[in-house]
C-alpha atoms as an extended CHARMM CRD file, in Angstrom:
* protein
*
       186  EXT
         1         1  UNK       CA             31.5050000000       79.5560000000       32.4860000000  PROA      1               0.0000000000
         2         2  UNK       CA             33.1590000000       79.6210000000       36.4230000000  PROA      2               0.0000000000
         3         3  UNK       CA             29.7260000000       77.3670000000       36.7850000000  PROA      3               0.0000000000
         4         4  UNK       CA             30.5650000000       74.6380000000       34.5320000000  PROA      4               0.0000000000
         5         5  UNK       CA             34.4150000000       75.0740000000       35.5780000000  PROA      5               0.0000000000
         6         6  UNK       CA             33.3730000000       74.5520000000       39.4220000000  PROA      6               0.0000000000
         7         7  UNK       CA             31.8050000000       71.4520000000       38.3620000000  PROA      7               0.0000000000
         8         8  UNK       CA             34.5780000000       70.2170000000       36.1820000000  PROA      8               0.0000000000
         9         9  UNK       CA             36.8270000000       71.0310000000       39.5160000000  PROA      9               0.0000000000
        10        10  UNK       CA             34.7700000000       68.9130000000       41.0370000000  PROA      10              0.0000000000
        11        11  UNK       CA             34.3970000000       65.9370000000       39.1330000000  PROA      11              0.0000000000
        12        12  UNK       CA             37.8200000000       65.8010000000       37.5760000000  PROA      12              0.0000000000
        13        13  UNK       CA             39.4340000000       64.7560000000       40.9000000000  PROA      13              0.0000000000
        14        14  UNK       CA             36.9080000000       62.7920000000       42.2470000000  PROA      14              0.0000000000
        15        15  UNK       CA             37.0770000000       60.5900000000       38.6930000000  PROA      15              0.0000000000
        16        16  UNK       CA             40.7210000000       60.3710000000       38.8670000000  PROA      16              0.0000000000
        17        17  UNK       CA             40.6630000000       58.9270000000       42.7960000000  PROA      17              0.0000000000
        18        18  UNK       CA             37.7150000000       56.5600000000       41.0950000000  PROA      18              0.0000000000
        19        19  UNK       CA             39.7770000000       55.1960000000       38.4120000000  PROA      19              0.0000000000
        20        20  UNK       CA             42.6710000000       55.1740000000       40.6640000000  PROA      20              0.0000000000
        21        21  UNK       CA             40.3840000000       53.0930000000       43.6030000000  PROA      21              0.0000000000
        22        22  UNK       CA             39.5070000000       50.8510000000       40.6500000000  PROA      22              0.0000000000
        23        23  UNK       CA             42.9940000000       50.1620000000       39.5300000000  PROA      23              0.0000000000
        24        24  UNK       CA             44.0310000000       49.5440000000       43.1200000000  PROA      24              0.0000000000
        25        25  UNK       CA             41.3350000000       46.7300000000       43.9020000000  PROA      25              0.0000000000
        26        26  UNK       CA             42.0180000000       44.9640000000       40.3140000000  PROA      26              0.0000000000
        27        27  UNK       CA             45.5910000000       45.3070000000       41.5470000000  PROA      27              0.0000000000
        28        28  UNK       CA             44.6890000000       43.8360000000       44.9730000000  PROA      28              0.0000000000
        29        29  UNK       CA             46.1200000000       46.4730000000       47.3700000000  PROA      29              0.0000000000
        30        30  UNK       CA             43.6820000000       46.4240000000       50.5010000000  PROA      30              0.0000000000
        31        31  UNK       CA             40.7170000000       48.6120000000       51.1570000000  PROA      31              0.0000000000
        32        32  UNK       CA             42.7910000000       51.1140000000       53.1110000000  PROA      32              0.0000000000
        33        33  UNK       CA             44.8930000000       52.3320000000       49.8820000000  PROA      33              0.0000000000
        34        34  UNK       CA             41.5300000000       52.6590000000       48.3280000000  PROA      34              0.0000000000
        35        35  UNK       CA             40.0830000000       54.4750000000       51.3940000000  PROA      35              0.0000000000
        36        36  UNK       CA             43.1380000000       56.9600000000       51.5380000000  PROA      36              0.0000000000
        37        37  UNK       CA             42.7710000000       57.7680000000       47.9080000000  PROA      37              0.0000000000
        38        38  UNK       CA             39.2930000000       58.7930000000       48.1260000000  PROA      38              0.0000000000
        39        39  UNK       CA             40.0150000000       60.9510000000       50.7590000000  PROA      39              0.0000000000
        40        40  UNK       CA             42.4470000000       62.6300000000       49.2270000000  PROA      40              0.0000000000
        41        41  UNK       CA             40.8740000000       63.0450000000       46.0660000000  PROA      41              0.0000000000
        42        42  UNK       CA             37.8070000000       64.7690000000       48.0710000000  PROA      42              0.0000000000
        43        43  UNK       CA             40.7390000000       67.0230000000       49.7710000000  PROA      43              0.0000000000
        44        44  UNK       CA             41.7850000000       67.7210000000       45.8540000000  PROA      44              0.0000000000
        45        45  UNK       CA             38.1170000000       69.5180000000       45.4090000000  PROA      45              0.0000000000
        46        46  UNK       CA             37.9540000000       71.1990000000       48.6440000000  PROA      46              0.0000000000
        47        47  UNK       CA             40.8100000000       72.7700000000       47.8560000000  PROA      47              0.0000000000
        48        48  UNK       CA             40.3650000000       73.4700000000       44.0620000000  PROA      48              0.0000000000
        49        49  UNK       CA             36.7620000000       74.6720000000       45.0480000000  PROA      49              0.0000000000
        50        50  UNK       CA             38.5460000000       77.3840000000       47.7920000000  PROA      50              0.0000000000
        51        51  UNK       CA             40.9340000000       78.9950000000       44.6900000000  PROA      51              0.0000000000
        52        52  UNK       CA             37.7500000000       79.2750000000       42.5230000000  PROA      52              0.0000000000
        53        53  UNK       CA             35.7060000000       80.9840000000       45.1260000000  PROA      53              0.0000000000
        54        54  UNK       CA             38.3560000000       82.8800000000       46.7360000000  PROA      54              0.0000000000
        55        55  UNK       CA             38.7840000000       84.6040000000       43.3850000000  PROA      55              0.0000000000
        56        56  UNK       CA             42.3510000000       82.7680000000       42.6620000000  PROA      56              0.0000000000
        57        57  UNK       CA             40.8160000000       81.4440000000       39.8950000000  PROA      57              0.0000000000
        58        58  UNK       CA             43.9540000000       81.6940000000       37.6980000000  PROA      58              0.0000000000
        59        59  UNK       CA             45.7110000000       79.6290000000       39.5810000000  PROA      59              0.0000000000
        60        60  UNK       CA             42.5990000000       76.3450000000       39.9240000000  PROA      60              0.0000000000
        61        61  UNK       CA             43.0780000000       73.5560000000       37.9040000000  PROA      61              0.0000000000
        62        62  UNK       CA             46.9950000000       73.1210000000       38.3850000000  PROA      62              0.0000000000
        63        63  UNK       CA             46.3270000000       70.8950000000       41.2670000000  PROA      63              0.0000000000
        64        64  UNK       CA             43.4960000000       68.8750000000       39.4880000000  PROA      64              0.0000000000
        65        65  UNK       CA             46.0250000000       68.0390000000       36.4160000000  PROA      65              0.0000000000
        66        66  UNK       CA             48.9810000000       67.3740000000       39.0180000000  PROA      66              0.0000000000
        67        67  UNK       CA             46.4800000000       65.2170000000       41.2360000000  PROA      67              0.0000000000
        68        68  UNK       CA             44.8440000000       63.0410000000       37.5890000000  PROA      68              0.0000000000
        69        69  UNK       CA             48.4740000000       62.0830000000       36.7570000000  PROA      69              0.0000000000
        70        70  UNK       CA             50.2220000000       61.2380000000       40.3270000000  PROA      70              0.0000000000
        71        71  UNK       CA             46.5430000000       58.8510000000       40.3750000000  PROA      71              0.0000000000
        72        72  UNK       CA             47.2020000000       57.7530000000       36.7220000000  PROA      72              0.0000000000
        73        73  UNK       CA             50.6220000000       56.6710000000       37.3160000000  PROA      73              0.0000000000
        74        74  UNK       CA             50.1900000000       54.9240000000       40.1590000000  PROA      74              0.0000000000
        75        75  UNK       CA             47.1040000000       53.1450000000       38.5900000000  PROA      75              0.0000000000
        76        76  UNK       CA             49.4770000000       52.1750000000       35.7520000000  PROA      76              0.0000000000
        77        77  UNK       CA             51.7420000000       50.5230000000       38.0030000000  PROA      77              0.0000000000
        78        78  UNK       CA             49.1630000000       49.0860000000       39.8700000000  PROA      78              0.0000000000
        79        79  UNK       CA             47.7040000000       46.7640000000       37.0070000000  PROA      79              0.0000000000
        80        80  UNK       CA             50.9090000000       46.4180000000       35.2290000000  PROA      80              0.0000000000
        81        81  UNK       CA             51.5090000000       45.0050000000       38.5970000000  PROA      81              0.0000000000
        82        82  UNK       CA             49.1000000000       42.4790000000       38.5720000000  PROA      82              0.0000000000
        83        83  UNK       CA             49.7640000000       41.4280000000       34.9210000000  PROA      83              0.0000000000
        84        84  UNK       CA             47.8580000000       41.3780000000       31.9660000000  PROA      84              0.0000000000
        85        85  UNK       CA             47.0770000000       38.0550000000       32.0250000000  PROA      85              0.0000000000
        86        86  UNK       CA             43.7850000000       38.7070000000       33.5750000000  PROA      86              0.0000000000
        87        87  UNK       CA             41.3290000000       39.6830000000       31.5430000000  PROA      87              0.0000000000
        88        88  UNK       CA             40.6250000000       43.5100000000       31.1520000000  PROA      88              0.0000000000
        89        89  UNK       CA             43.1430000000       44.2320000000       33.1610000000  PROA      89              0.0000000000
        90        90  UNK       CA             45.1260000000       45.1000000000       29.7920000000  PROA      90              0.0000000000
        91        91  UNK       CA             42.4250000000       47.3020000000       28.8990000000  PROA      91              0.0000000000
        92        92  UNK       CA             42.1430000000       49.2180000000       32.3120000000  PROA      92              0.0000000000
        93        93  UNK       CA             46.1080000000       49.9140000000       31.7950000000  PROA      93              0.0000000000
        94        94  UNK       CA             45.4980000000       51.2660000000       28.4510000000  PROA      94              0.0000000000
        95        95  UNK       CA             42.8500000000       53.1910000000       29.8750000000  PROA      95              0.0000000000
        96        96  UNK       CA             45.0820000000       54.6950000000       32.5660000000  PROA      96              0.0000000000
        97        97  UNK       CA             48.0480000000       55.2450000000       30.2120000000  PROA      97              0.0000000000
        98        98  UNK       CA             45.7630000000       57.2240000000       28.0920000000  PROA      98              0.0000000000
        99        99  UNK       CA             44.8390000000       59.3090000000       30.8620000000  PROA      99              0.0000000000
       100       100  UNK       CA             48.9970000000       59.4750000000       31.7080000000  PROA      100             0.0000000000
       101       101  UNK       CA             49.3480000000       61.2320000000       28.1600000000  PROA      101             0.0000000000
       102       102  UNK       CA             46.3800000000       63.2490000000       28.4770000000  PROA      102             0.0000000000
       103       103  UNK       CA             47.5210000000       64.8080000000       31.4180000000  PROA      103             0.0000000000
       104       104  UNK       CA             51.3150000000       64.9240000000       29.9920000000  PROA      104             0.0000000000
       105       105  UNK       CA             49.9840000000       67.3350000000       26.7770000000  PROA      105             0.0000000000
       106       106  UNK       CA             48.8030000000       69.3610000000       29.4130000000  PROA      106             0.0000000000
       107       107  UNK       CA             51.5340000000       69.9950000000       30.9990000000  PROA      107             0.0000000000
       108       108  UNK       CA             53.7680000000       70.0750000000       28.8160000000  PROA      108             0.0000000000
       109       109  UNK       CA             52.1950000000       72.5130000000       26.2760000000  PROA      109             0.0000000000
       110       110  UNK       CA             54.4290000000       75.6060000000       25.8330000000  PROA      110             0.0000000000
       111       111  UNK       CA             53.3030000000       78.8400000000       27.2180000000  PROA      111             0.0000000000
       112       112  UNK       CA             52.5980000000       79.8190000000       23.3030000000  PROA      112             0.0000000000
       113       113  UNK       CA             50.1470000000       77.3470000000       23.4470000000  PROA      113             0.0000000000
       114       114  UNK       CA             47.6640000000       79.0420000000       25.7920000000  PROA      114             0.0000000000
       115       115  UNK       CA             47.5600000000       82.3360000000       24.2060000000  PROA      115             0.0000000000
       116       116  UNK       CA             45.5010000000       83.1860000000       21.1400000000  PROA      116             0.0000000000
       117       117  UNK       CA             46.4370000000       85.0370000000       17.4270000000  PROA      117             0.0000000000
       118       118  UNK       CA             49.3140000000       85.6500000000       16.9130000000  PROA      118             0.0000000000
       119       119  UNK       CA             51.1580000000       85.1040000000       19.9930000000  PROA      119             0.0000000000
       120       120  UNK       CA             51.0550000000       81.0490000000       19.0920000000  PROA      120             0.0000000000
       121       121  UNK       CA             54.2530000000       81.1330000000       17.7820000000  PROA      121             0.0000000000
       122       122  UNK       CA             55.9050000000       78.2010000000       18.1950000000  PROA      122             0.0000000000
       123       123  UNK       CA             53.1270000000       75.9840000000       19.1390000000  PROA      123             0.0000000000
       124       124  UNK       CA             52.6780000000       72.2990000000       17.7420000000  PROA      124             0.0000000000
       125       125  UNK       CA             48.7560000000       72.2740000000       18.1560000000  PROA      125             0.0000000000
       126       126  UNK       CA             46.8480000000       74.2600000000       16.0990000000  PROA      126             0.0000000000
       127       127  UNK       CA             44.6830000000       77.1350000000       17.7680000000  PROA      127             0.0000000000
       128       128  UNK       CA             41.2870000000       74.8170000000       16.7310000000  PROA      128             0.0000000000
       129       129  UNK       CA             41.8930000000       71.9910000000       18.2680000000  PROA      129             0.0000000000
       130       130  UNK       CA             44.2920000000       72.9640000000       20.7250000000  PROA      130             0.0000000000
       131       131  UNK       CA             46.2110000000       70.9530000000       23.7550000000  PROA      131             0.0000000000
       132       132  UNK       CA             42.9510000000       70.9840000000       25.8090000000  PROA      132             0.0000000000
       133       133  UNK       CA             41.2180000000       69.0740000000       23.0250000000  PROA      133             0.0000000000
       134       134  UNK       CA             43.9570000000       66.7660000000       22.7500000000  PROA      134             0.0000000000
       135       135  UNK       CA             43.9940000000       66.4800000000       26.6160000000  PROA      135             0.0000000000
       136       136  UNK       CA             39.9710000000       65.8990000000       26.7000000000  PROA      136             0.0000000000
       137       137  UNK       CA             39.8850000000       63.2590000000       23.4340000000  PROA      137             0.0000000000
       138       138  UNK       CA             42.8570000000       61.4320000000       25.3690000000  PROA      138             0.0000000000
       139       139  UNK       CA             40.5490000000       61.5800000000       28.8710000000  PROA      139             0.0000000000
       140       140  UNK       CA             37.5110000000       60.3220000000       26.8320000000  PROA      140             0.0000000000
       141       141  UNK       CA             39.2220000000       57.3300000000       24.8280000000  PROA      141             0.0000000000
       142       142  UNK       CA             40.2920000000       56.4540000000       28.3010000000  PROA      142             0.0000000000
       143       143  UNK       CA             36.8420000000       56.1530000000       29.8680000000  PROA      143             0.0000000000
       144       144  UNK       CA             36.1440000000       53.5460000000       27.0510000000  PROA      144             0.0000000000
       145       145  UNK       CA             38.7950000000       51.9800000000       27.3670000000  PROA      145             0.0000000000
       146       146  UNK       CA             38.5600000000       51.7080000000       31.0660000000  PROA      146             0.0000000000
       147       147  UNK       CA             35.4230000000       50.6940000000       30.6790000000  PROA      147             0.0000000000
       148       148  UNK       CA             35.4560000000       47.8250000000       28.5460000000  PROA      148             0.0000000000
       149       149  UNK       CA             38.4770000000       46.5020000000       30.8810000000  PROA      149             0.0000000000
       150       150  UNK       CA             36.2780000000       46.5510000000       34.0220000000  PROA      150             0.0000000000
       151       151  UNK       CA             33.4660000000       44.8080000000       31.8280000000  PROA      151             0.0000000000
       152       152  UNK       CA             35.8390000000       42.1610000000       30.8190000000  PROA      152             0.0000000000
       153       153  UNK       CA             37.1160000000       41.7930000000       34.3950000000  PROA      153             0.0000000000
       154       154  UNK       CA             33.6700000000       41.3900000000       35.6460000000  PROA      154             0.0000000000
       155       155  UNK       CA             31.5610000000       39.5430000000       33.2550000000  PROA      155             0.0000000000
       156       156  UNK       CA             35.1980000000       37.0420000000       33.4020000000  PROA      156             0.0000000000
       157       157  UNK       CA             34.3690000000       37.0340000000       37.2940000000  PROA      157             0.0000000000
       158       158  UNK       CA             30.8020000000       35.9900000000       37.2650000000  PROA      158             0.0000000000
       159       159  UNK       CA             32.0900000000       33.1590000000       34.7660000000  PROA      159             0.0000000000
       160       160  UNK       CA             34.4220000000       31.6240000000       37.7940000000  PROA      160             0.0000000000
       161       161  UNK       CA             31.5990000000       32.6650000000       40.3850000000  PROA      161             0.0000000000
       162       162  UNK       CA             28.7850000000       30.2320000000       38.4140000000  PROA      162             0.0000000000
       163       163  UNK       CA             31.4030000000       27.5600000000       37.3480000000  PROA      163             0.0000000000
       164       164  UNK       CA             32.3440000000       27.3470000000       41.0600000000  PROA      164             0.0000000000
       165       165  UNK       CA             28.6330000000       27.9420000000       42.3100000000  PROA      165             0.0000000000
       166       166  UNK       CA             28.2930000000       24.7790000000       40.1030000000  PROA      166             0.0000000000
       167       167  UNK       CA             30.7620000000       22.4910000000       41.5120000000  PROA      167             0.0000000000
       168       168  UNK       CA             29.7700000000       23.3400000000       45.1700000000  PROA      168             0.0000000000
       169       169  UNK       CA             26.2630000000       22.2360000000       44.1120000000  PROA      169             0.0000000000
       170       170  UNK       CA             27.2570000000       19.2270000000       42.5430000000  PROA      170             0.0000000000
       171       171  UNK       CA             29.3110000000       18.3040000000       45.1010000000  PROA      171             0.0000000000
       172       172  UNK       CA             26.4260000000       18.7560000000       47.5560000000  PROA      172             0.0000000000
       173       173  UNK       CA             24.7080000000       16.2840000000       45.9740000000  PROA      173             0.0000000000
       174       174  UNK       CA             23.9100000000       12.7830000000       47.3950000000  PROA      174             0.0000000000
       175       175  UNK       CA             25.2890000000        9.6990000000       45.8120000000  PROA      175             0.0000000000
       176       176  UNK       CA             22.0050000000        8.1090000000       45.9650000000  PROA      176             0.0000000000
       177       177  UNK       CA             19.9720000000       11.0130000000       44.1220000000  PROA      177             0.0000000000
       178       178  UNK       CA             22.8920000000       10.6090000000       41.4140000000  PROA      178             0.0000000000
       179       179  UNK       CA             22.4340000000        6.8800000000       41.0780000000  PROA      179             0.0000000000
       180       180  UNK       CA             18.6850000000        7.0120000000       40.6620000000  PROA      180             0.0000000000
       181       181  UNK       CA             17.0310000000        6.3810000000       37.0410000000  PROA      181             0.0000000000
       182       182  UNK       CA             13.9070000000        7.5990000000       35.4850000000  PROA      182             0.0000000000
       183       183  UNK       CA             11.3830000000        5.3130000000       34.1560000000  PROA      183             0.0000000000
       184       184  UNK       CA              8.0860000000        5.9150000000       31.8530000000  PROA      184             0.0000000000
       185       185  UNK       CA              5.4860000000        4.4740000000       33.7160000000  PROA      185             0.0000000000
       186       186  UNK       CA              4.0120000000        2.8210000000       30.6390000000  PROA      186             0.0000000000
């Protein structure tokens, strides 16, 4: 199991500074703020990746949750920012906010919550599908959604790229080659 956690460690943050880099060019901060985040999301693993192999493995993972909602905050404002007049852009925000509340359950699970039997007194999720599950459902509704927002963004700017690639060109035209008519030659 540390296996598959090491690689969670390592893909959580890296995902969040990727959804956050995504938000922030929709947004249109400049490539810096983009640049910054990715390096801090790599300094995210490096350090998760030191607890887990430095046998502090009890205390990994607090910095990964703290790390996806700072990034999913700040990716909220930086579409609602923007607007959602733009298509997909409504979409990415739902996306992000669903990661927000994901993140939230986590943290704000009582300490009930993470034990088993019948020391989960007092906790609102059931011991089946516990907070994680809600967390993870939350985190995978928001990949779709995020998804179908950056789809809608994109496919909407290859629509503007060809209508304006089609303007230039007919623009570049010559009058003459315009003006000229076709004839059978029967």
């Amino acid at each position: 199991w540390l296996f598959a956690w090491l690689m969670a460690i390592i893909v959580l943050p890296l995902a969040s500074s990727a959804c956050l880099g995504t938000s922030l060019a929709y947004g249109e901060f400049g490539i810096g703020w983009i640049q910054l985040v990715k390096f801090l999301g790599l300094l995210v693993v490096v350090l998760e990746m030191f607890l887990c192999l430095s046998n502090q493995i009890d205390s990994s993972g607090a910095l990964t949750v703290y790390w996806g909602i700072i990034t999913s905050s700040i990716a909220c404002f930086a579409v609602f920012r923007r607007g959602c007049k733009v298509p997909g852009l409504c979409m990415i925000f739902l996306g992000t906010l669903m990661r927000v509340v994901g993140y939230m359950v986590l943290v704000t699970a009582p300490a009930s919550c993470k034990t088993s039997g019948i020391y989960r007194v007092n906790c609102p999720y059931p011991e089946e599908f516990n907070h994680n599950a809600f967390c993870h459902l939350l985190i995978a509704a928001s990949v779709l959604a995020f998804y179908c927002g950056v789809d809608a963004k994109y496919t909407r700017d290859q629509e503007i790229a060809n209508w304006e690639l089609l303007q230039a060109a007919q623009k570049s035209k010559s009058p003459q080659a315009t003006n000229r008519m076709c004839a059978l030659a029967w």
